[in-house]
Short mmCIF file of C-alpha atoms in Angstrom, two decimals:
data_model
loop_
_atom_site.label_atom_id
_atom_site.label_comp_id
_atom_site.label_asym_id
_atom_site.label_seq_id
_atom_site.Cartn_x
_atom_site.Cartn_y
_atom_site.Cartn_z
CA MET T 482 19.84 -9.86 -18.56
CA THR T 483 22.04 -10.60 -15.96
CA PHE T 484 21.07 -11.44 -12.28
CA GLN T 485 22.51 -7.79 -11.23
CA GLU T 486 21.27 -5.63 -14.34
CA ARG T 487 17.29 -7.15 -12.65
CA VAL T 488 18.10 -6.43 -9.25
CA LYS T 489 19.11 -2.69 -10.48
CA ALA T 490 16.18 -2.42 -12.61
CA LEU T 491 13.86 -3.23 -9.83
CA PHE T 492 15.29 -0.37 -7.65
CA ALA T 493 15.37 1.81 -10.58
CA LYS T 494 13.79 5.33 -10.06
CA GLU T 495 11.49 5.39 -12.88
CA THR T 496 7.80 5.68 -13.72
CA TYR T 497 5.28 2.77 -12.80
CA LEU T 498 2.42 4.26 -15.50
CA LYS T 499 2.64 2.78 -18.87
CA SER T 500 2.69 4.17 -22.33
CA ASP T 501 -1.48 4.29 -21.94
CA GLY T 502 -1.28 6.39 -18.95
CA ALA T 503 -2.67 2.80 -16.82
CA LEU T 504 -0.97 2.18 -13.60
CA ASP T 505 1.52 -1.08 -14.08
CA THR T 506 0.36 -3.28 -11.14
CA ARG T 507 2.69 -5.89 -12.26
CA LYS T 508 5.80 -3.60 -11.91
CA LEU T 509 4.40 -2.16 -9.11
CA LEU T 510 3.53 -5.55 -7.43
CA LYS T 511 7.17 -6.90 -8.31
CA ARG T 512 8.93 -4.31 -6.70
CA THR T 513 6.50 -4.30 -3.77
CA LEU T 514 7.68 -7.87 -2.57
CA VAL T 515 11.57 -7.46 -3.23
CA LEU T 516 11.72 -3.98 -1.53
CA MET T 517 9.69 -6.14 1.74
CA LEU T 518 11.64 -8.88 1.56
CA PHE T 519 15.26 -6.18 1.24
CA ILE T 520 13.74 -4.41 4.52
CA PHE T 521 12.28 -7.97 6.19
CA LEU T 522 16.22 -9.58 5.48
CA LEU T 523 17.85 -6.48 6.92
CA TYR T 524 15.65 -5.92 9.98
CA TYR T 525 15.93 -9.73 10.75
CA ILE T 526 20.09 -9.50 10.72
CA GLY T 527 19.63 -6.56 12.65
CA PHE T 528 17.78 -7.84 15.40
CA GLN T 529 19.77 -10.90 15.06
CA PHE T 530 23.04 -8.15 15.63
CA TYR T 531 20.70 -6.82 18.48
CA GLN T 532 20.64 -9.55 20.76
CA ARG T 533 24.12 -10.74 20.03
CA LEU T 534 25.14 -7.99 21.59
CA GLY T 535 23.13 -8.18 25.16
CA TRP T 536 21.05 -4.46 24.14
CA ASP T 537 17.92 -6.64 24.22
CA LYS T 538 18.97 -6.89 28.15
CA ASN T 539 20.86 -3.71 28.83
CA ALA T 540 19.00 -2.05 30.79
CA VAL T 541 20.26 1.70 30.15
CA VAL T 542 19.04 1.02 26.23
CA GLN T 543 15.31 -0.65 26.99
CA ARG T 544 15.12 3.05 29.97
CA PHE T 545 16.41 5.28 26.13
CA ILE T 546 13.88 3.34 24.44
CA THR T 547 11.42 3.86 27.22
CA ASP T 548 11.73 7.15 27.74
CA PHE T 549 12.46 8.88 24.53
CA GLY T 550 11.08 6.05 22.19
CA VAL T 551 7.58 7.11 21.61
CA PRO T 552 8.72 11.03 20.66
CA GLY T 553 11.38 10.02 18.82
CA VAL T 554 9.94 7.44 16.40
CA ALA T 555 6.73 9.28 16.28
CA LEU T 556 8.78 12.76 15.01
CA TYR T 557 10.99 10.16 12.40
CA VAL T 558 7.83 8.91 10.84
CA TYR T 559 6.23 12.32 10.30
CA ILE T 560 9.49 13.92 8.96
CA VAL T 561 10.25 10.62 6.74
CA ASP T 562 6.39 11.24 5.38
CA LEU T 563 6.13 15.18 5.05
CA PHE T 564 9.39 15.26 3.12
CA VAL T 565 10.83 13.52 0.01
CA LEU T 566 14.06 11.96 1.93
CA PRO T 567 15.68 8.61 0.96
CA LEU T 568 14.35 7.14 4.08
CA SER T 569 12.05 4.97 5.12
CA VAL T 570 9.27 4.73 8.23
CA ASP T 571 10.18 0.81 8.22
CA LEU T 572 13.67 1.48 9.72
CA MET T 573 11.70 2.27 13.67
CA TRP T 574 10.51 -1.26 13.82
CA PRO T 575 13.54 -2.45 15.97
CA PHE T 576 12.53 -0.04 18.15
CA VAL T 577 8.81 -0.30 18.68
CA MET T 578 8.58 -4.16 18.77
CA ASP T 579 8.65 -4.16 22.23
CA TRP T 580 6.01 -2.32 22.77
CA HIS T 581 2.24 -3.12 23.03
CA PRO T 582 1.36 -3.48 19.47
CA LEU T 583 -1.68 -1.14 19.72
CA LEU T 584 0.47 1.74 20.74
CA ALA T 585 3.54 0.53 17.64
CA ILE T 586 0.96 0.71 15.32
CA VAL T 587 -1.06 3.82 16.85
CA VAL T 588 2.25 5.96 17.33
CA MET T 589 3.44 5.20 14.05
CA GLY T 590 0.21 5.21 11.85
CA THR T 591 -0.41 8.62 13.78
CA ALA T 592 2.97 9.93 12.71
CA SER T 593 2.45 8.83 9.32
CA VAL T 594 -0.86 10.42 8.59
CA ALA T 595 0.33 14.00 10.51
CA GLY T 596 3.28 13.97 8.33
CA ALA T 597 1.05 13.11 4.78
CA PHE T 598 -1.44 15.36 5.31
CA SER T 599 1.27 18.32 6.10
CA ALA T 600 2.97 17.17 2.58
CA TYR T 601 -1.31 17.69 0.96
CA LEU T 602 -1.42 21.24 3.13
CA PHE T 603 2.42 22.25 1.88
CA GLY T 604 1.41 21.37 -1.81
CA ARG T 605 -1.97 23.47 -1.19
CA LEU T 606 0.28 25.92 -0.50
CA VAL T 607 3.10 25.51 -3.31
CA GLY T 608 0.03 25.27 -5.41
CA LEU T 609 -1.05 29.12 -4.82
CA ILE T 610 2.73 30.40 -6.40
CA PRO T 611 2.90 29.43 -10.36
CA LEU T 612 6.75 29.26 -9.89
CA PHE T 613 7.08 26.96 -7.32
CA ARG T 614 4.10 25.02 -8.45
CA ARG T 615 5.87 23.86 -12.15
CA TRP T 616 8.91 23.89 -9.80
CA VAL T 617 8.08 20.52 -7.61
CA LEU T 618 5.63 19.13 -10.62
CA ARG T 619 8.83 18.84 -12.52
CA GLN T 620 10.88 17.59 -9.91
CA SER T 621 8.22 14.89 -8.97
CA GLY T 622 8.10 13.56 -12.41
CA THR T 623 4.87 14.13 -14.59
CA HIS T 624 4.23 10.53 -13.69
CA THR T 625 3.13 11.37 -10.30
CA GLU T 626 0.52 14.36 -11.67
CA GLN T 627 -0.44 11.65 -13.72
CA LEU T 628 -1.24 9.37 -11.14
CA ILE T 629 -3.45 11.68 -9.08
CA THR T 630 -5.04 12.85 -12.24
CA LYS T 631 -6.46 9.31 -13.26
CA TYR T 632 -6.58 7.74 -9.47
CA GLY T 633 -7.63 10.05 -7.63
CA LEU T 634 -7.54 9.13 -3.81
CA TRP T 635 -6.50 5.70 -4.78
CA ALA T 636 -3.23 6.77 -5.64
CA ILE T 637 -3.02 7.73 -2.05
CA VAL T 638 -3.95 4.75 -1.11
CA ILE T 639 -2.08 2.46 -3.42
CA SER T 640 1.32 4.63 -2.40
CA GLY T 641 0.64 4.00 0.95
CA LEU T 642 0.98 0.39 0.49
CA THR T 643 3.54 0.07 -2.16
CA PRO T 644 7.02 1.51 -2.87
CA LEU T 645 5.60 4.31 -4.93
CA PRO T 646 6.87 7.91 -3.01
CA PHE T 647 4.23 8.15 -0.56
CA SER T 648 4.97 12.36 0.89
CA THR T 649 5.48 12.94 -2.80
CA ILE T 650 2.02 12.09 -4.08
CA CYS T 651 0.58 13.43 -1.03
CA THR T 652 2.23 16.85 -1.64
CA VAL T 653 0.70 16.61 -5.53
CA ALA T 654 -2.41 16.06 -4.51
CA GLY T 655 -2.21 19.27 -2.39
CA ILE T 656 -0.47 21.29 -5.73
CA VAL T 657 -3.69 19.80 -7.74
CA GLU T 658 -6.25 20.62 -4.83
CA LEU T 659 -7.46 17.24 -4.68
CA LYS T 660 -10.62 16.97 -1.96
CA VAL T 661 -9.72 17.31 1.64
CA HIS T 662 -11.86 14.64 2.87
CA LEU T 663 -10.67 11.99 0.07
CA VAL T 664 -7.26 13.01 1.44
CA LEU T 665 -7.84 12.28 4.38
CA LEU T 666 -9.65 9.26 4.18
CA SER T 667 -7.24 8.03 2.13
CA ILE T 668 -4.07 8.70 4.21
CA THR T 669 -5.76 6.81 6.86
CA ILE T 670 -4.71 2.94 5.02
CA ARG T 671 -1.25 3.96 7.10
CA TYR T 672 -2.73 2.32 9.85
CA ALA T 673 -3.48 -0.82 7.73
CA ARG T 674 0.19 -0.88 6.45
CA MET T 675 1.58 -0.27 10.21
CA ALA T 676 -0.71 -3.20 11.78
CA LEU T 677 0.28 -5.46 8.58
CA TYR T 678 3.99 -4.67 8.85
CA TYR T 679 4.01 -5.75 12.61
CA LEU T 680 2.30 -8.82 12.44
CA ILE T 681 4.78 -9.46 9.93
CA PHE T 682 7.69 -8.86 11.99
CA ALA T 683 6.31 -9.84 15.47
CA GLY T 684 6.68 -13.26 12.90
CA MET T 685 9.79 -13.43 12.24
CA ILE T 686 11.03 -12.75 15.49
CA VAL T 687 8.71 -16.12 16.68
CA ILE T 688 10.66 -17.93 14.05
CA GLY T 689 14.31 -15.88 14.64
#
């Protein structure tokens, strides 16, 4: 397998389950590391570009971030974790690194939790309509339902930290009627994820 084929395989949309239904942790960890490195590389390049343009000293840009940053970032994260979109909450890190660490973690974490729980509630609603239920489960892939059925709240916890489709899994958790208190407990893992990523990005700024 060539290098290009290996890279393509890492980003291919396929199941993380083995043939026996168990989670393929090796593949999941490999893709998690690759995607994290990819995101960090993009951030580092973007941050260098940001500094070279002098935007970090631009009063207009800084005022925009200060005045509209919190609701803007929160809305973006909420939408990304509510709907199944080809976007990542990590695109917001360049806009929050100048904030107080606690503010950045709380805003992004709370918006993510709210989006995930809304996705769960949407799933509960969809689950009441057989036609929509079958369609959503078919679109999400059989492996998603298998993950929820086999691992329960741990499927949400794992997806909250890895490239597994977080919003999709939360929606399916609603469809299969995973208990509310388990969902609320598991989606709080997003606070830990945001804290971890903030520390990593902050370290990159210091190094850069």
